[in-house]
């Protein structure tokens, strides 16, 4: 049991991801979505898209990336900005990286190092799996916006950001374009 104590502390801490409120509401408008809900749908999307489009990637690695990509939000919250802003992007990255490091520090050192490396690979889109997971991240939000219908969006000026995300998401996976066109 001693070996498992650090894992138990980690499991308790990551539960907080269910309590973070994202900018988006769920489709029935009953509550703001959590990063955990967002990640859940991302995993389903990744599995089905990889299989249906016959994309040759390490799907387990993709799933790991998806499941850890928002861990930093446990500490940093849902850091969000609406315009292409390098300073804001760098600040968001640093806040989330510090959050990830703090959360992963609860794990045994070898796992913490491995998972941090995986998080950085995703954040910097350094592999086919990272690019795939990143595309799924953006596409999930685009679909979520569609589920909400424009009249229910919390920010009416967000359309240009979403269109930028759409273009960015398909750079490496243009076969995803039919998902929102």
PDB file of C-alpha atoms in Angstrom:
ATOM      1  CA  UNK A   1       0.000   0.000   0.000  1.00  0.00           C
ATOM      2  CA  UNK A   2       2.918   2.396   0.631  1.00  0.00           C
ATOM      3  CA  UNK A   3       3.703   2.396  -3.110  1.00  0.00           C
ATOM      4  CA  UNK A   4       0.124   3.348  -3.849  1.00  0.00           C
ATOM      5  CA  UNK A   5      -0.164   6.287  -1.423  1.00  0.00           C
ATOM      6  CA  UNK A   6       1.333   8.814  -3.852  1.00  0.00           C
ATOM      7  CA  UNK A   7      -1.061   7.592  -6.517  1.00  0.00           C
ATOM      8  CA  UNK A   8      -4.010   7.974  -4.176  1.00  0.00           C
ATOM      9  CA  UNK A   9      -2.990  11.602  -3.467  1.00  0.00           C
ATOM     10  CA  UNK A  10      -2.686  12.181  -7.207  1.00  0.00           C
ATOM     11  CA  UNK A  11      -6.130  10.621  -7.841  1.00  0.00           C
ATOM     12  CA  UNK A  12      -7.640  12.830  -5.142  1.00  0.00           C
ATOM     13  CA  UNK A  13      -6.021  15.956  -6.601  1.00  0.00           C
ATOM     14  CA  UNK A  14      -7.035  15.328 -10.214  1.00  0.00           C
ATOM     15  CA  UNK A  15     -10.676  15.012  -9.162  1.00  0.00           C
ATOM     16  CA  UNK A  16     -10.576  18.819  -9.042  1.00  0.00           C
ATOM     17  CA  UNK A  17     -10.556  18.829 -12.844  1.00  0.00           C
ATOM     18  CA  UNK A  18     -14.262  17.967 -12.602  1.00  0.00           C
ATOM     19  CA  UNK A  19     -14.880  21.166 -10.622  1.00  0.00           C
ATOM     20  CA  UNK A  20     -13.124  23.671 -12.913  1.00  0.00           C
ATOM     21  CA  UNK A  21     -15.549  25.717 -14.977  1.00  0.00           C
ATOM     22  CA  UNK A  22     -14.732  26.366 -18.613  1.00  0.00           C
ATOM     23  CA  UNK A  23     -16.108  29.301 -20.588  1.00  0.00           C
ATOM     24  CA  UNK A  24     -18.472  26.985 -22.483  1.00  0.00           C
ATOM     25  CA  UNK A  25     -21.768  25.692 -21.206  1.00  0.00           C
ATOM     26  CA  UNK A  26     -23.039  22.205 -22.034  1.00  0.00           C
ATOM     27  CA  UNK A  27     -25.616  21.903 -24.814  1.00  0.00           C
ATOM     28  CA  UNK A  28     -28.671  21.936 -22.534  1.00  0.00           C
ATOM     29  CA  UNK A  29     -27.344  25.099 -20.824  1.00  0.00           C
ATOM     30  CA  UNK A  30     -27.581  23.389 -17.389  1.00  0.00           C
ATOM     31  CA  UNK A  31     -23.986  24.147 -16.340  1.00  0.00           C
ATOM     32  CA  UNK A  32     -20.579  25.264 -17.473  1.00  0.00           C
ATOM     33  CA  UNK A  33     -18.550  22.451 -18.911  1.00  0.00           C
ATOM     34  CA  UNK A  34     -15.564  21.099 -16.980  1.00  0.00           C
ATOM     35  CA  UNK A  35     -12.217  20.168 -18.539  1.00  0.00           C
ATOM     36  CA  UNK A  36     -12.987  16.577 -17.505  1.00  0.00           C
ATOM     37  CA  UNK A  37     -16.144  16.580 -19.658  1.00  0.00           C
ATOM     38  CA  UNK A  38     -14.213  18.134 -22.545  1.00  0.00           C
ATOM     39  CA  UNK A  39     -11.464  15.482 -22.272  1.00  0.00           C
ATOM     40  CA  UNK A  40     -13.994  12.658 -22.126  1.00  0.00           C
ATOM     41  CA  UNK A  41     -15.511  13.628 -25.469  1.00  0.00           C
ATOM     42  CA  UNK A  42     -12.032  14.180 -26.925  1.00  0.00           C
ATOM     43  CA  UNK A  43     -11.070  10.576 -26.106  1.00  0.00           C
ATOM     44  CA  UNK A  44     -14.201   9.218 -27.802  1.00  0.00           C
ATOM     45  CA  UNK A  45     -13.564  11.432 -30.831  1.00  0.00           C
ATOM     46  CA  UNK A  46      -9.906  10.397 -31.072  1.00  0.00           C
ATOM     47  CA  UNK A  47     -10.718   6.697 -30.939  1.00  0.00           C
ATOM     48  CA  UNK A  48     -13.450   6.896 -33.549  1.00  0.00           C
ATOM     49  CA  UNK A  49     -11.702   9.322 -35.910  1.00  0.00           C
ATOM     50  CA  UNK A  50      -8.431   7.387 -35.886  1.00  0.00           C
ATOM     51  CA  UNK A  51     -10.298   4.180 -36.650  1.00  0.00           C
ATOM     52  CA  UNK A  52     -12.709   5.537 -39.248  1.00  0.00           C
ATOM     53  CA  UNK A  53     -10.127   7.636 -41.085  1.00  0.00           C
ATOM     54  CA  UNK A  54      -7.493   4.889 -40.753  1.00  0.00           C
ATOM     55  CA  UNK A  55      -4.941   7.283 -39.300  1.00  0.00           C
ATOM     56  CA  UNK A  56      -1.744   5.480 -38.328  1.00  0.00           C
ATOM     57  CA  UNK A  57      -0.822   6.809 -34.891  1.00  0.00           C
ATOM     58  CA  UNK A  58      -0.187   5.444 -31.415  1.00  0.00           C
ATOM     59  CA  UNK A  59      -3.741   5.887 -30.116  1.00  0.00           C
ATOM     60  CA  UNK A  60      -2.773   5.022 -26.524  1.00  0.00           C
ATOM     61  CA  UNK A  61      -0.266   7.867 -26.580  1.00  0.00           C
ATOM     62  CA  UNK A  62      -2.954  10.171 -27.986  1.00  0.00           C
ATOM     63  CA  UNK A  63      -5.355   9.170 -25.212  1.00  0.00           C
ATOM     64  CA  UNK A  64      -2.700   9.832 -22.563  1.00  0.00           C
ATOM     65  CA  UNK A  65      -2.065  13.268 -24.052  1.00  0.00           C
ATOM     66  CA  UNK A  66      -5.760  14.068 -24.086  1.00  0.00           C
ATOM     67  CA  UNK A  67      -6.232  12.945 -20.503  1.00  0.00           C
ATOM     68  CA  UNK A  68      -3.339  15.048 -19.202  1.00  0.00           C
ATOM     69  CA  UNK A  69      -3.511  18.074 -21.508  1.00  0.00           C
ATOM     70  CA  UNK A  70      -5.684  20.121 -19.121  1.00  0.00           C
ATOM     71  CA  UNK A  71      -4.180  18.971 -15.784  1.00  0.00           C
ATOM     72  CA  UNK A  72      -2.536  22.375 -15.354  1.00  0.00           C
ATOM     73  CA  UNK A  73      -5.996  23.921 -15.129  1.00  0.00           C
ATOM     74  CA  UNK A  74      -6.390  22.346 -11.683  1.00  0.00           C
ATOM     75  CA  UNK A  75      -3.930  25.001 -10.485  1.00  0.00           C
ATOM     76  CA  UNK A  76      -4.179  27.698 -13.188  1.00  0.00           C
ATOM     77  CA  UNK A  77      -7.906  27.543 -13.892  1.00  0.00           C
ATOM     78  CA  UNK A  78      -9.273  27.835 -17.414  1.00  0.00           C
ATOM     79  CA  UNK A  79      -6.931  30.479 -18.807  1.00  0.00           C
ATOM     80  CA  UNK A  80      -8.571  31.861 -21.916  1.00  0.00           C
ATOM     81  CA  UNK A  81      -8.034  34.689 -24.374  1.00  0.00           C
ATOM     82  CA  UNK A  82      -9.885  35.689 -27.527  1.00  0.00           C
ATOM     83  CA  UNK A  83      -7.238  37.271 -29.758  1.00  0.00           C
ATOM     84  CA  UNK A  84      -3.990  36.018 -31.233  1.00  0.00           C
ATOM     85  CA  UNK A  85      -1.691  37.389 -28.576  1.00  0.00           C
ATOM     86  CA  UNK A  86       1.807  35.933 -28.154  1.00  0.00           C
ATOM     87  CA  UNK A  87       2.227  37.391 -24.654  1.00  0.00           C
ATOM     88  CA  UNK A  88      -1.104  35.941 -23.484  1.00  0.00           C
ATOM     89  CA  UNK A  89      -0.255  32.575 -25.079  1.00  0.00           C
ATOM     90  CA  UNK A  90       3.129  32.504 -23.337  1.00  0.00           C
ATOM     91  CA  UNK A  91       1.549  33.430 -19.995  1.00  0.00           C
ATOM     92  CA  UNK A  92      -1.104  30.712 -20.419  1.00  0.00           C
ATOM     93  CA  UNK A  93       1.583  28.169 -21.303  1.00  0.00           C
ATOM     94  CA  UNK A  94       3.699  29.101 -18.262  1.00  0.00           C
ATOM     95  CA  UNK A  95       0.716  29.027 -15.876  1.00  0.00           C
ATOM     96  CA  UNK A  96      -0.414  25.644 -17.154  1.00  0.00           C
ATOM     97  CA  UNK A  97       3.132  24.231 -17.152  1.00  0.00           C
ATOM     98  CA  UNK A  98       3.608  25.275 -13.524  1.00  0.00           C
ATOM     99  CA  UNK A  99       0.246  23.692 -12.689  1.00  0.00           C
ATOM    100  CA  UNK A 100       1.186  20.477 -14.494  1.00  0.00           C
ATOM    101  CA  UNK A 101       4.521  20.317 -12.675  1.00  0.00           C
ATOM    102  CA  UNK A 102       2.805  20.802  -9.325  1.00  0.00           C
ATOM    103  CA  UNK A 103       0.171  18.123  -9.995  1.00  0.00           C
ATOM    104  CA  UNK A 104       2.629  15.638 -11.466  1.00  0.00           C
ATOM    105  CA  UNK A 105       4.991  16.137  -8.515  1.00  0.00           C
ATOM    106  CA  UNK A 106       2.538  13.948  -6.590  1.00  0.00           C
ATOM    107  CA  UNK A 107       3.528  10.979  -8.762  1.00  0.00           C
ATOM    108  CA  UNK A 108       6.662   8.849  -8.402  1.00  0.00           C
ATOM    109  CA  UNK A 109       9.566  10.749 -10.012  1.00  0.00           C
ATOM    110  CA  UNK A 110       9.901   8.534 -13.096  1.00  0.00           C
ATOM    111  CA  UNK A 111       6.195   8.823 -13.916  1.00  0.00           C
ATOM    112  CA  UNK A 112       6.147  12.554 -13.229  1.00  0.00           C
ATOM    113  CA  UNK A 113       9.050  13.077 -15.623  1.00  0.00           C
ATOM    114  CA  UNK A 114       7.497  10.862 -18.314  1.00  0.00           C
ATOM    115  CA  UNK A 115       4.081  12.531 -18.095  1.00  0.00           C
ATOM    116  CA  UNK A 116       5.554  16.032 -18.070  1.00  0.00           C
ATOM    117  CA  UNK A 117       7.508  15.167 -21.204  1.00  0.00           C
ATOM    118  CA  UNK A 118       4.271  13.920 -22.788  1.00  0.00           C
ATOM    119  CA  UNK A 119       2.439  17.119 -21.764  1.00  0.00           C
ATOM    120  CA  UNK A 120       5.196  19.243 -23.319  1.00  0.00           C
ATOM    121  CA  UNK A 121       5.130  17.134 -26.484  1.00  0.00           C
ATOM    122  CA  UNK A 122       1.385  17.829 -26.773  1.00  0.00           C
ATOM    123  CA  UNK A 123       1.688  21.526 -25.920  1.00  0.00           C
ATOM    124  CA  UNK A 124       4.444  22.024 -28.496  1.00  0.00           C
ATOM    125  CA  UNK A 125       2.895  19.668 -31.096  1.00  0.00           C
ATOM    126  CA  UNK A 126       6.127  17.718 -31.455  1.00  0.00           C
ATOM    127  CA  UNK A 127       4.789  14.461 -32.903  1.00  0.00           C
ATOM    128  CA  UNK A 128       2.036  13.093 -35.107  1.00  0.00           C
ATOM    129  CA  UNK A 129       0.179  12.030 -31.951  1.00  0.00           C
ATOM    130  CA  UNK A 130       0.493  15.512 -30.433  1.00  0.00           C
ATOM    131  CA  UNK A 131      -0.772  17.146 -33.626  1.00  0.00           C
ATOM    132  CA  UNK A 132      -3.668  14.685 -33.768  1.00  0.00           C
ATOM    133  CA  UNK A 133      -4.598  15.298 -30.108  1.00  0.00           C
ATOM    134  CA  UNK A 134      -4.284  19.069 -30.610  1.00  0.00           C
ATOM    135  CA  UNK A 135      -6.597  18.931 -33.635  1.00  0.00           C
ATOM    136  CA  UNK A 136      -9.127  16.928 -31.626  1.00  0.00           C
ATOM    137  CA  UNK A 137      -8.879  19.512 -28.806  1.00  0.00           C
ATOM    138  CA  UNK A 138      -9.815  22.344 -31.165  1.00  0.00           C
ATOM    139  CA  UNK A 139     -12.439  20.383 -33.074  1.00  0.00           C
ATOM    140  CA  UNK A 140     -14.180  19.314 -29.851  1.00  0.00           C
ATOM    141  CA  UNK A 141     -14.591  22.979 -28.917  1.00  0.00           C
ATOM    142  CA  UNK A 142     -15.861  23.819 -32.408  1.00  0.00           C
ATOM    143  CA  UNK A 143     -18.439  21.024 -32.143  1.00  0.00           C
ATOM    144  CA  UNK A 144     -19.375  22.169 -28.630  1.00  0.00           C
ATOM    145  CA  UNK A 145     -19.994  25.669 -29.983  1.00  0.00           C
ATOM    146  CA  UNK A 146     -22.217  24.155 -32.653  1.00  0.00           C
ATOM    147  CA  UNK A 147     -24.113  22.214 -29.991  1.00  0.00           C
ATOM    148  CA  UNK A 148     -24.811  25.510 -28.205  1.00  0.00           C
ATOM    149  CA  UNK A 149     -26.084  27.309 -31.303  1.00  0.00           C
ATOM    150  CA  UNK A 150     -24.882  30.847 -31.864  1.00  0.00           C
ATOM    151  CA  UNK A 151     -27.676  32.509 -29.860  1.00  0.00           C
ATOM    152  CA  UNK A 152     -26.445  30.807 -26.683  1.00  0.00           C
ATOM    153  CA  UNK A 153     -22.738  31.611 -26.987  1.00  0.00           C
ATOM    154  CA  UNK A 154     -21.353  33.444 -23.983  1.00  0.00           C
ATOM    155  CA  UNK A 155     -19.222  35.640 -26.265  1.00  0.00           C
ATOM    156  CA  UNK A 156     -20.711  36.772 -29.558  1.00  0.00           C
ATOM    157  CA  UNK A 157     -17.330  37.984 -30.862  1.00  0.00           C
ATOM    158  CA  UNK A 158     -15.778  34.521 -30.672  1.00  0.00           C
ATOM    159  CA  UNK A 159     -16.585  33.449 -34.239  1.00  0.00           C
ATOM    160  CA  UNK A 160     -13.286  34.708 -35.697  1.00  0.00           C
ATOM    161  CA  UNK A 161     -11.355  32.796 -33.028  1.00  0.00           C
ATOM    162  CA  UNK A 162     -13.303  29.627 -33.821  1.00  0.00           C
ATOM    163  CA  UNK A 163     -12.646  30.006 -37.542  1.00  0.00           C
ATOM    164  CA  UNK A 164      -8.924  30.421 -36.771  1.00  0.00           C
ATOM    165  CA  UNK A 165      -9.052  27.253 -34.617  1.00  0.00           C
ATOM    166  CA  UNK A 166     -10.750  25.411 -37.454  1.00  0.00           C
ATOM    167  CA  UNK A 167      -8.038  26.397 -39.914  1.00  0.00           C
ATOM    168  CA  UNK A 168      -5.309  25.559 -37.379  1.00  0.00           C
ATOM    169  CA  UNK A 169      -6.869  22.202 -36.536  1.00  0.00           C
ATOM    170  CA  UNK A 170      -6.860  20.931 -40.101  1.00  0.00           C
ATOM    171  CA  UNK A 171      -3.310  21.912 -41.028  1.00  0.00           C
ATOM    172  CA  UNK A 172      -2.073  18.394 -40.278  1.00  0.00           C
ATOM    173  CA  UNK A 173      -5.411  16.576 -40.601  1.00  0.00           C
ATOM    174  CA  UNK A 174      -7.434  18.123 -43.459  1.00  0.00           C
ATOM    175  CA  UNK A 175      -9.683  15.046 -43.443  1.00  0.00           C
ATOM    176  CA  UNK A 176     -11.311  16.528 -40.274  1.00  0.00           C
ATOM    177  CA  UNK A 177     -12.751  19.514 -42.192  1.00  0.00           C
ATOM    178  CA  UNK A 178     -16.133  17.860 -42.892  1.00  0.00           C
ATOM    179  CA  UNK A 179     -16.789  17.803 -39.134  1.00  0.00           C
ATOM    180  CA  UNK A 180     -17.813  21.468 -39.171  1.00  0.00           C
ATOM    181  CA  UNK A 181     -18.379  22.380 -42.818  1.00  0.00           C
TER     182      UNK A 181
END
